[in-house]
Coordinates of C-alpha atoms in Angstrom, one line a residue:
Chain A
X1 CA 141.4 133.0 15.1
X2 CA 139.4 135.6 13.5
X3 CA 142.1 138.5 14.3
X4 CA 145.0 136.3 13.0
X5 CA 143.3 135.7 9.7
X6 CA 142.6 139.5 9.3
X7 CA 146.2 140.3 10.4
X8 CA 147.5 137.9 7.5
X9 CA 145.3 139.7 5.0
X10 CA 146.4 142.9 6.4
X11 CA 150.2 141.5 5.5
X12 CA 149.6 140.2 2.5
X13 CA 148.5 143.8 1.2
X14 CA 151.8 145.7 3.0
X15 CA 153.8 143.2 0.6
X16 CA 151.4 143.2 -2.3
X17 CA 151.8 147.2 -2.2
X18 CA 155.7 146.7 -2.0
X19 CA 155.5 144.6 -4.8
X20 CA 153.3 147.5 -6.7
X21 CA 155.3 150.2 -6.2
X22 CA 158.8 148.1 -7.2
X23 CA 157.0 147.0 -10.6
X24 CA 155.4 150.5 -11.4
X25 CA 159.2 151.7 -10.9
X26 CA 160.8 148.5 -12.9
X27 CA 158.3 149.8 -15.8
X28 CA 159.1 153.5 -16.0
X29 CA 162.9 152.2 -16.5
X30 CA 162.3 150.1 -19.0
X31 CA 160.4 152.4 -20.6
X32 CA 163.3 154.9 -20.4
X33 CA 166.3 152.6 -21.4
X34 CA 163.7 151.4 -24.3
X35 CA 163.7 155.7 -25.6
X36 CA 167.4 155.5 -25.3
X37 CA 167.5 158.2 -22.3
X38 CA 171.6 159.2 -22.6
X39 CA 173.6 156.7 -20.1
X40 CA 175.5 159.0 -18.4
X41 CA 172.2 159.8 -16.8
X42 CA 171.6 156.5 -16.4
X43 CA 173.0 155.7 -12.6
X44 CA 171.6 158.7 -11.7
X45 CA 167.9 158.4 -12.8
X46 CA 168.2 154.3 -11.8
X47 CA 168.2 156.4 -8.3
X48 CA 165.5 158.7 -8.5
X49 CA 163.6 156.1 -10.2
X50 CA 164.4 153.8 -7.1
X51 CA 163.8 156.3 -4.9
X52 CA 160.6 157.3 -6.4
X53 CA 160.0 153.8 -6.7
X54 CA 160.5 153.2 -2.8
X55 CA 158.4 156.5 -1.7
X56 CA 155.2 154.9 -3.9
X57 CA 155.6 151.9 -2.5
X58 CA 155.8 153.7 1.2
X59 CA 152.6 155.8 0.4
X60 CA 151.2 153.1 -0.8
X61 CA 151.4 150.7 2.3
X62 CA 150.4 153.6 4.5
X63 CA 147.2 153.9 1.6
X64 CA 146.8 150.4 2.5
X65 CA 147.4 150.5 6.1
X66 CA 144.9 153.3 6.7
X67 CA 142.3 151.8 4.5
X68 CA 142.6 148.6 6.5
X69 CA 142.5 150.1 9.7
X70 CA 139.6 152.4 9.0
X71 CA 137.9 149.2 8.3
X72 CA 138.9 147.2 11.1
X73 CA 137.5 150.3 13.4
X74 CA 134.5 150.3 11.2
X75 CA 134.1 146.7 12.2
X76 CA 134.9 147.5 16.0
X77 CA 132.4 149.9 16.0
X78 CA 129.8 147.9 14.1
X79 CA 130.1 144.6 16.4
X80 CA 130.1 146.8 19.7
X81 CA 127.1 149.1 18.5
X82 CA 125.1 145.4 17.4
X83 CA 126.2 144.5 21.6
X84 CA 124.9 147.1 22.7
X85 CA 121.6 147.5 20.4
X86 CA 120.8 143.6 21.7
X87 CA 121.7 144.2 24.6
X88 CA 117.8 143.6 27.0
X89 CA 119.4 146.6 29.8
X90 CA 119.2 149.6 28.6
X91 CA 122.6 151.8 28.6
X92 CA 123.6 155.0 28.1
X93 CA 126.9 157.3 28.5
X94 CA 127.6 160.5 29.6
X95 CA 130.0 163.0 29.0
X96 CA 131.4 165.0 32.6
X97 CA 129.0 167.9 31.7
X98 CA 125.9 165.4 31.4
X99 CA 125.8 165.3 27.8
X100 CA 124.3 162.3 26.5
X101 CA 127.3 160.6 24.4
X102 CA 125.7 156.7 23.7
X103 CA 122.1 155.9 24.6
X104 CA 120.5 152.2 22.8
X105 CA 117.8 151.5 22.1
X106 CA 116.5 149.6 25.1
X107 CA 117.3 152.8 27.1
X108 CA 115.3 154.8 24.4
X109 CA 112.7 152.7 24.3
X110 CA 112.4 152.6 28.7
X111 CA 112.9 155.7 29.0
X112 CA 111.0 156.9 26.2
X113 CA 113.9 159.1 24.4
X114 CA 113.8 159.5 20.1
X115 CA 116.6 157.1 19.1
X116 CA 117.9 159.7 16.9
X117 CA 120.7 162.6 18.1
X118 CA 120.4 165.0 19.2
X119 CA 119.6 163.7 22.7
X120 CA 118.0 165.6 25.2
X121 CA 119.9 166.6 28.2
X122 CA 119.5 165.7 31.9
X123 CA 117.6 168.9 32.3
X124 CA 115.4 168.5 29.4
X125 CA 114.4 165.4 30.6
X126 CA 110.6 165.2 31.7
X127 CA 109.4 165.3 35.4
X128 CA 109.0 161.9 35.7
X129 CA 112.4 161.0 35.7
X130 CA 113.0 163.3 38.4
X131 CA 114.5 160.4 40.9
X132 CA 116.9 159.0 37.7
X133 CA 118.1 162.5 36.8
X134 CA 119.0 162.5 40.7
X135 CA 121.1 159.7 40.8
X136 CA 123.3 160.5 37.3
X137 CA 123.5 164.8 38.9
X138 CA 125.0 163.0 41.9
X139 CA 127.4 160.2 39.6
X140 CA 128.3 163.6 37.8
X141 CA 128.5 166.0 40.7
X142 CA 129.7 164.3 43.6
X143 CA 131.0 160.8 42.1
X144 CA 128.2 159.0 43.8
X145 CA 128.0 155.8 42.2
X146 CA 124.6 153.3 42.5
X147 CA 124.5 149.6 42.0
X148 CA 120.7 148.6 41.4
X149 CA 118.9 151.3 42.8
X150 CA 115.1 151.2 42.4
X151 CA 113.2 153.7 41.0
X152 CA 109.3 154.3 39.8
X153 CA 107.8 156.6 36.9
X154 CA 104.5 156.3 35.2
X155 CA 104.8 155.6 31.5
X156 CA 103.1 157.6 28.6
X157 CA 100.6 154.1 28.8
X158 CA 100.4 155.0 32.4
X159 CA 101.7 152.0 33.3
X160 CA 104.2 152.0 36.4
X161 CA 107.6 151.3 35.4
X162 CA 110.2 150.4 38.4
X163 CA 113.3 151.2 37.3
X164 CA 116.3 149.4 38.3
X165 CA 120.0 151.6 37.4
X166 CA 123.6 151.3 38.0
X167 CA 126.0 153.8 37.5
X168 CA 129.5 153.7 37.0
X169 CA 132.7 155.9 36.2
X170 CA 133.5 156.2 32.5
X171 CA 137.6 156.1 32.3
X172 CA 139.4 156.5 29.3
X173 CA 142.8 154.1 28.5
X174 CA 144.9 156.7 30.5
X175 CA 142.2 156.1 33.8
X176 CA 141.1 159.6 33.4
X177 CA 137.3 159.9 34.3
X178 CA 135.7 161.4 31.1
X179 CA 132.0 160.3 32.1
X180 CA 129.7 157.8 33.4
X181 CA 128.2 155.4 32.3
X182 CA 124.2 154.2 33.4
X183 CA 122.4 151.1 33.1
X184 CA 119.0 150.9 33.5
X185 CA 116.3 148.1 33.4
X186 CA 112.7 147.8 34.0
X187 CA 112.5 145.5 36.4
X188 CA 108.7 146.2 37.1
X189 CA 107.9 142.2 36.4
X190 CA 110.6 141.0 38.2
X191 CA 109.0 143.2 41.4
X192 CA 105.6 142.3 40.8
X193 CA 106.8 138.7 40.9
X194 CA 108.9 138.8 44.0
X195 CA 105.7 141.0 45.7
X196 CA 103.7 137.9 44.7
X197 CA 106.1 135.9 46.1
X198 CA 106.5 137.6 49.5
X199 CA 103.1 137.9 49.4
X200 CA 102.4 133.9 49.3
X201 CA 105.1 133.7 51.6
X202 CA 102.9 135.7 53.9
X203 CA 99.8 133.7 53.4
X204 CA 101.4 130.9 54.0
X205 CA 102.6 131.7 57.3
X206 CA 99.7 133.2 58.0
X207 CA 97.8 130.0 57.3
X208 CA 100.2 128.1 59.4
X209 CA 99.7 130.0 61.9
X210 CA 95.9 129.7 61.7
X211 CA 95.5 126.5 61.8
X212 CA 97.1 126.3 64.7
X213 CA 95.7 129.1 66.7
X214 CA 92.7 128.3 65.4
X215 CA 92.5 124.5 66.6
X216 CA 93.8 125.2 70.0
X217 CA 91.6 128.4 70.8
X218 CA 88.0 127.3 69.1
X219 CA 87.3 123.9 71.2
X220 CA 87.6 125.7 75.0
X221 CA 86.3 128.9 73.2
X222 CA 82.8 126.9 72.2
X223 CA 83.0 125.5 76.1
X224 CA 83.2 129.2 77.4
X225 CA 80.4 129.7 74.7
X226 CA 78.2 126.9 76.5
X227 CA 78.9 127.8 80.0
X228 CA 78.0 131.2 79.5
X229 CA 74.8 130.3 78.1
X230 CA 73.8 128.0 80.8
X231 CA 75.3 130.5 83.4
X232 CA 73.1 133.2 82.2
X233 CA 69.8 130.5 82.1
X234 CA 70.6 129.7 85.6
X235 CA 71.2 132.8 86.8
X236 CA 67.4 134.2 85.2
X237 CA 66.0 131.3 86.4
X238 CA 66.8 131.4 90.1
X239 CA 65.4 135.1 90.2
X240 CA 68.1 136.2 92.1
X241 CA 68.6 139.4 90.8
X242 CA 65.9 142.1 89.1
X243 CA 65.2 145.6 88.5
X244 CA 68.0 147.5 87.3
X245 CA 70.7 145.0 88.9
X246 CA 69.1 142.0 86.4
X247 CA 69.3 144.2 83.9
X248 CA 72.7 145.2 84.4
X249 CA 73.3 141.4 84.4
X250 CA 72.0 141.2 81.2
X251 CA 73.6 143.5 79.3
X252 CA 76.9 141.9 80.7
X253 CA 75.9 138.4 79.5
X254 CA 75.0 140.1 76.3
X255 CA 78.5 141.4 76.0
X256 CA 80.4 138.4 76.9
X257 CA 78.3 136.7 74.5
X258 CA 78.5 138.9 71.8
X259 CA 82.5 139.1 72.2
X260 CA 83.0 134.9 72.6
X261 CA 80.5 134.9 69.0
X262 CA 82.7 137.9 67.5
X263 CA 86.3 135.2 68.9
X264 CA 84.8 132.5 67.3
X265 CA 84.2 134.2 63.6
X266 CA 87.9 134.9 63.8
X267 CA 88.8 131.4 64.6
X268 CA 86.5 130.6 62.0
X269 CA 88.0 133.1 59.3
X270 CA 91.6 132.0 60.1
X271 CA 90.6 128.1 59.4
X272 CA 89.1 129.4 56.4
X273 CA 92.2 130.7 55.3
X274 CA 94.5 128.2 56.6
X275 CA 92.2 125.4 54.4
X276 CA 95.1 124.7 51.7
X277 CA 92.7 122.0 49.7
X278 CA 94.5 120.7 46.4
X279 CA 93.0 122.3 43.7
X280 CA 90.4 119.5 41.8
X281 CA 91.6 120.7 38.3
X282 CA 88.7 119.6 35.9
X283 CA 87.6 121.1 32.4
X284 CA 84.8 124.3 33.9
X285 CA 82.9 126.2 31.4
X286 CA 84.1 129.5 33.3
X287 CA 80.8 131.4 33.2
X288 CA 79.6 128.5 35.1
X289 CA 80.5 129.6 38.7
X290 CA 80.0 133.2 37.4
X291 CA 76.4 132.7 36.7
X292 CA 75.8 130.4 39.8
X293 CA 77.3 132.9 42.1
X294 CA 75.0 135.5 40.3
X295 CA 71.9 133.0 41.2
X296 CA 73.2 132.9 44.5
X297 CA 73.2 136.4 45.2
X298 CA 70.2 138.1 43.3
X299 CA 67.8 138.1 46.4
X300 CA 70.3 139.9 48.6
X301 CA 71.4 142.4 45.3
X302 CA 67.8 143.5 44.9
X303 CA 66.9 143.5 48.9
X304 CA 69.7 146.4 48.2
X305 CA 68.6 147.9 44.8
X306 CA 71.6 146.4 43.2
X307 CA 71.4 145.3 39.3
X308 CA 73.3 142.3 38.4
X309 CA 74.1 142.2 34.7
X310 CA 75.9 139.8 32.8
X311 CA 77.3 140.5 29.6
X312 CA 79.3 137.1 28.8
X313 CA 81.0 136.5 25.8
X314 CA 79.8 133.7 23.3
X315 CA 81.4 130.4 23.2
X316 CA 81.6 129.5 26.9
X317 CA 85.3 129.3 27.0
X318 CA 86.8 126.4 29.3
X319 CA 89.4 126.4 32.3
X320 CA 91.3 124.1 34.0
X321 CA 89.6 124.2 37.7
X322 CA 88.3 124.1 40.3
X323 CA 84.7 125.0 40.1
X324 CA 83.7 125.6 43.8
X325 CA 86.9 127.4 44.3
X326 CA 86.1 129.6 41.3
X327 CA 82.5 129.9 42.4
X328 CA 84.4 131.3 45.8
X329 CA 86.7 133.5 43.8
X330 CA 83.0 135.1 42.0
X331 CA 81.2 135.6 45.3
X332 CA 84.0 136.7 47.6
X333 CA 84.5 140.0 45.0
X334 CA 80.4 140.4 44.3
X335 CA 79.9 140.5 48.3
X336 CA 83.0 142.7 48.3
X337 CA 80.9 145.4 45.2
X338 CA 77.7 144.8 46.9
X339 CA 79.1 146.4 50.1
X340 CA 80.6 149.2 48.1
X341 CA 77.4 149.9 46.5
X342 CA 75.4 150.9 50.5
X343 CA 72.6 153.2 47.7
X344 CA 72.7 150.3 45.3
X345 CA 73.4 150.8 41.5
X346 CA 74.3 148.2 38.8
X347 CA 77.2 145.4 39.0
X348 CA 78.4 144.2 35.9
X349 CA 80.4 141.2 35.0
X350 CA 81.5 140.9 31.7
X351 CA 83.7 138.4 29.9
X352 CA 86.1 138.5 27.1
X353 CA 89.1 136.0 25.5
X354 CA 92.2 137.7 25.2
X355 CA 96.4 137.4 24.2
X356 CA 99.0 137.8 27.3
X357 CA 102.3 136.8 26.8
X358 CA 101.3 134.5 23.7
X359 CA 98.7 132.4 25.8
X360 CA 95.0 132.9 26.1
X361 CA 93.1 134.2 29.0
X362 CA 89.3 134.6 29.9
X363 CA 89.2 137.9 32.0
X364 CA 86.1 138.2 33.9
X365 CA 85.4 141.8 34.9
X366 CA 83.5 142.6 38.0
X367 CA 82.5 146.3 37.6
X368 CA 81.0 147.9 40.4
X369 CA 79.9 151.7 40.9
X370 CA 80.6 151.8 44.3
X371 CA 82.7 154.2 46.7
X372 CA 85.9 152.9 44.8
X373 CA 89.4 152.3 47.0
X374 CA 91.7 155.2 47.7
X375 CA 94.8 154.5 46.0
X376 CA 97.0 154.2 48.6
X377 CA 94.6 151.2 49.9
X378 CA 95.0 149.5 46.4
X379 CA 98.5 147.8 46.7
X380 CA 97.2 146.3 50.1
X381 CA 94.2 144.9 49.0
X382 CA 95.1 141.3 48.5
X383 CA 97.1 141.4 52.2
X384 CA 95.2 138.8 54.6
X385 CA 93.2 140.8 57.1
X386 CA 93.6 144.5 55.5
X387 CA 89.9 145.9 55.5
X388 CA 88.7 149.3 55.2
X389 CA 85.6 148.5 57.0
X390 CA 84.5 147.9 61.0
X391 CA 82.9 144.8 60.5
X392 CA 85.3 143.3 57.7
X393 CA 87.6 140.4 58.0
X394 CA 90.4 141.2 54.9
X395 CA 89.7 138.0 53.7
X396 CA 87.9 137.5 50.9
X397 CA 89.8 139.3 48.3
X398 CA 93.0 137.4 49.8
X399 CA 91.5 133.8 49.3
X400 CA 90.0 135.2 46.2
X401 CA 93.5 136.2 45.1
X402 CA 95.0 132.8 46.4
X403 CA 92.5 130.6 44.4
X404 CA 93.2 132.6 41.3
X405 CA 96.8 132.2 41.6
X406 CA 96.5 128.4 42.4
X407 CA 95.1 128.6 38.6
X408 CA 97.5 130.4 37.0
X409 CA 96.1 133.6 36.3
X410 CA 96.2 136.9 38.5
X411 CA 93.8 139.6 39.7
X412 CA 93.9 143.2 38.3
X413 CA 92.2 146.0 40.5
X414 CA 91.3 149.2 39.0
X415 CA 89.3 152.1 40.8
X416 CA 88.1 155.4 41.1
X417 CA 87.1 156.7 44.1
X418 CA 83.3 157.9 44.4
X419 CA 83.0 156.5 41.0
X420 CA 83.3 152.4 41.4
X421 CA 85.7 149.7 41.3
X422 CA 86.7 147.1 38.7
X423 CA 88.1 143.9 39.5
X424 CA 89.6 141.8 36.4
X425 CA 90.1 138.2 37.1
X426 CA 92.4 136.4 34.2
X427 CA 92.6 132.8 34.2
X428 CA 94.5 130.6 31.7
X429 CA 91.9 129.3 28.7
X430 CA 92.1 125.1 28.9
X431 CA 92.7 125.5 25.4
X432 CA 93.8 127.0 22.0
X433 CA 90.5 126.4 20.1
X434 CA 88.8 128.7 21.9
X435 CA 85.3 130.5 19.9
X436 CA 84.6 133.8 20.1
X437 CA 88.4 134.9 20.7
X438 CA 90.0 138.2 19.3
X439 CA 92.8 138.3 17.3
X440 CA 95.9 138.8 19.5
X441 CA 96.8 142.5 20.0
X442 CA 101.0 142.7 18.8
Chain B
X1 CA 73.9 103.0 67.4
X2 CA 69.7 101.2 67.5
X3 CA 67.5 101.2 64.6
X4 CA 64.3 103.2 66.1
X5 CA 62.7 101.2 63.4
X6 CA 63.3 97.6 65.1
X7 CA 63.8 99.0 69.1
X8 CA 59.7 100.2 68.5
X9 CA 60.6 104.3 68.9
X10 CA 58.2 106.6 66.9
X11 CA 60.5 107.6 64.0
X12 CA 58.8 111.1 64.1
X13 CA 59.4 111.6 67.3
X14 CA 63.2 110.5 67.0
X15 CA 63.7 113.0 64.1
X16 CA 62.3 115.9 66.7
X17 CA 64.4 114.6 69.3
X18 CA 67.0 115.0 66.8
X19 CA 66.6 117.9 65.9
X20 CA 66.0 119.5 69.4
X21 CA 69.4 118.5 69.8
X22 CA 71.0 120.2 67.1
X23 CA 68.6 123.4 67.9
X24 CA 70.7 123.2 71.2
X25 CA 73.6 122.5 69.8
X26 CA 73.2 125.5 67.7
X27 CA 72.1 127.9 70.1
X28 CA 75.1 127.0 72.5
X29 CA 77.5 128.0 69.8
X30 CA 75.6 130.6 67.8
X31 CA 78.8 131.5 65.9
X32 CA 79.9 128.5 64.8
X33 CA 78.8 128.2 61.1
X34 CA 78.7 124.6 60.4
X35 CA 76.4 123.6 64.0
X36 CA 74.2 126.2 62.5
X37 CA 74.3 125.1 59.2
X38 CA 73.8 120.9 60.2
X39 CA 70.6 122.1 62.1
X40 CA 69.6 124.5 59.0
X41 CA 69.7 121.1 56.8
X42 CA 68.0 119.1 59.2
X43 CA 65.3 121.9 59.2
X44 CA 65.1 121.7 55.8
X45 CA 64.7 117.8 55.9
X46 CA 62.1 118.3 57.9
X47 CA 60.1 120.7 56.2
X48 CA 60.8 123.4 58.6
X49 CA 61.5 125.8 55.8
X50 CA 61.3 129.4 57.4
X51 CA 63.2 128.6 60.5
X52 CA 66.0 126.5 58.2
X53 CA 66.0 129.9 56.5
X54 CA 66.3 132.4 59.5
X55 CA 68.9 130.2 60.7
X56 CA 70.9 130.0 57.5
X57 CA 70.3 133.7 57.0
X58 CA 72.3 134.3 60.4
X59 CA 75.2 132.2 59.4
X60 CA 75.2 134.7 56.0
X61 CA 75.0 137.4 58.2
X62 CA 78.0 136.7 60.0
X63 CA 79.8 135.1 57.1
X64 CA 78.5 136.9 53.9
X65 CA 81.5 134.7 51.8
X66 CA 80.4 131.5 52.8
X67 CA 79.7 130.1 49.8
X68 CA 77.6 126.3 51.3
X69 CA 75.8 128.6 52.7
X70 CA 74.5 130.8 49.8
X71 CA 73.8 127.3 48.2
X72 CA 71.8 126.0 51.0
X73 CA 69.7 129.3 51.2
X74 CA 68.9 129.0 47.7
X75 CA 68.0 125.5 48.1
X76 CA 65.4 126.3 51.3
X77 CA 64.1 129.2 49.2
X78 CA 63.4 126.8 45.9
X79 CA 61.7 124.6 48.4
X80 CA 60.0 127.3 49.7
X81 CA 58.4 128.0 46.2

């Protein structure tokens, strides 16, 4: 509809030229049979007039022509420049010698490039990009094209940035290739969310699976447990064997013993997990369970020269929970510093209200300076059963992680290894009225 | 079940009977927390303060996340003083 309305404009001004041109020559005749010009001249100069008269209207259509033309490209250009500036993906072109021809500005502002020209070139491009340069040198190169290949770089805010980028072939309206073209998104939410997913997925199945193992192995387990016990009485009280063979009897029972206790804490630790209780959502005063758990605890933290200190904000912000399962969420990660901490030192758990994603969140932070986590330990901490230590079970930060999600908020784990760990619990606020809150950070 | 009270049983002695049975019950299945931890509240019902803790303190031991029992220690040491 649009296009037919500019094309009857466009006509209009061919015929309002023609008409122009015919009038400007109409005048200059007149005006020449009005001075009397000698009329033997007069047929011919009617025809140079007309002819003059047609070649101004000519030039002048092809004036108008190109004028309207020039704008209709103008508006082309404007329209697909506005697509491609909204556009959420970022995109960019390339020329066959890896010039950059088009970038937008979601591409600059993933990648990090200065919107203006001149761009960079692939080779100027920093070392992070090392895996995307890769992909585009083989597009170019080799005609290798990607559909959603994955990347990962670390931003200038350090933050880890998975890159998702497509790359196709660039034709021009003959087919001939003349570049590429590459779109690229940061899908680093998108993967966080479908890790959480999978990783729910697992605990789930896990927990299945628990409950089941768990039931059928822990009743004829505690039987074996009995038996064993009353074997071994019976066997010390008939004096049948001493010296070295009663003590060699011993130490077997001992064994079995120690092995049927060490079956039965798994049993235990898989019904633990497997214990899918509805949430009892209730208004809690967060630093509730925070400073209960602290109660709880403060023997054990000085048996072990360990400082607890709270630094809480003001206000005692409110969540919708569950209190015991946040006072679970609180001890599972202060056991988890305390054992980090074997010389002792000082845990801290602050408080603050903060913005994310235009809601507000309490984040408590559980800061310990213990032997930190290795990094390549850190994106497996929250798997059920992964423990770096002998006498761990890899579940506390798992149910931890599980209760927190059940709320609506996430865990955050940053560490330093040798220098301590900091755990950042953020649960939804219950409300918007909250005191003592910061102005949210753009 | 008979109310000691009216069948003429010495209620103190019932509540040791009792809780001779859960001290067995607990020490046939020394990992099982909540034996331990119904014999560790009986204790405590009784008075029996530093054994309720011991006890209670072994459950910990083996589960250091188990959050009733971190209450209940707290509670014996409170009554403790």
């Amino acid at each position: 509809m649009l296009r037919s309305q500019q094309e009857m404009r466009l006509f209009g001004q061919r015929y309002g030229a023609i008409f122009v041109g015919l009038a400007i020559a109409a005048a200059v005749l007149i005006i020449l049979l009005i001075l009397n010009f000698p009329r033997t001249q007069g047929l011919l100069a009617l025809i140079i007039f007309a002819l003059l008269g047609i070649t101004a209207t000519a030039a002048a259509v092809t004036a108008y022509s190109y004028f309207a033309t020039k704008e209709k490209l103008a508006k082309v250009q404007t329209t697909a420049r506005a697509i491609l500036e909204s556009l959420v993906g970022g995109v960019l072109t390339l020329d066959t010698d890896g010039g950059v021809t088009i970038i937008n500005r979601a591409a600059c502002q993933i990648l990090e490039i200065d919107s203006a020209p001149p761009y960079p070139d692939l080779d100027e491009l920093p070392e992070k990009y090392r895996p995307l340069v890769g992909l585009i040198r083989k597009a170019l190169d080799a005609r290798q094209y990607v559909q959603d290949q994955d990347s990962v770089f670390v931003n200038s805010r350090n933050q880890q940035i998975v890159l998702r980028t497509s790359i196709s072939e660039q034709v021009d309206e003959t087919g001939e290739r003349v570049g590429i073209v590459v779109l690229v998104k940061d899908v680093s939410n998108l993967v966080t969310m479908e890790s959480e997913l999978r990783k729910r997925d697992r605990l789930a199945a896990a927990g299945t699976l628990a409950a089941g193992v768990a039931h059928e192995i822990r009743n004829p387990l505690s039987a074996l447990e009995l038996n064993l016990r009353l074997l071994r009485d019976e066997v010390t009280g008939l004096g049948r064997v001493g010296g070295d063979a009663g003590s060699d009897i011993d130490g077997y029972f001992e064994i079995l013993s120690a092995e049927t206790r060490r079956l039965n804490r798994i049993t235990s630790n898989f019904l633990q997990l497997s214990r899918a209780e509805p949430l009892t959502r209730v208004r809690v005063a967060v630093h509730q369970p925070v400073s209960q758990v602290a109660r709880l605890v403060h023997r054990e933290a000085e048996e072990k020269n360990i400082s607890l200190v709270l630094d809480l904000v003001s206000g005692d912000p409110e969540v919708l929970g569950d209190s015991t399962k946040l006072e679970q969420v609180c001890l599972n990660i202060l056991i988890n510093a305390m054992q980090a901490m074997p010389t002792g030192g000082v845990i801290n758990v602050a408080s603050r209200i903060d913005w994310s994603d235009g809601r507000k969140f309490v984040n408590l932070a559980f800061a310990d300076q213990g032997v930190g986590i290795a990094p390549e330990n850190l994106p497996r901490l929250f798997d059920p059963y992964f423990t770096t230590r002998s006498d761990g079970t890899g579940l506390g930060l798992a149910i931890a992680d599980r209760i927190v999600t059940d709320h609506g908020g996430k865990i955050l784990v940053e560490s330093t290894v040798g220098r301590g760990t900091v755990v950042k619990v953020c649960l939804p606020m219950a409300d918007e009225d909250a005191r003592g809150a910061k102005e949210p950070v753009a | 079940m008979a109310d000691p009270s009216k069948s003429g049983a010495d209620p103190a002695r019932t509540i040791q009977d009792e809780l001779e049975r859960l001290r067995r019950r607990a020490g046939a299945v020394p990992a099982d927390p909540d034996t331990r931890l119904l014999f560790a509240r009986k204790l405590l019902d009784c008075r029996q303060v530093d054994e309720a803790i011991l006890e209670i303190r072994a459950v910990i031991a083996m589960f250091p996340n188990h959050l009733e029992a971190r209450k209940l220690l707290e509670s014996a040491h409170t009554l403790q003083g």
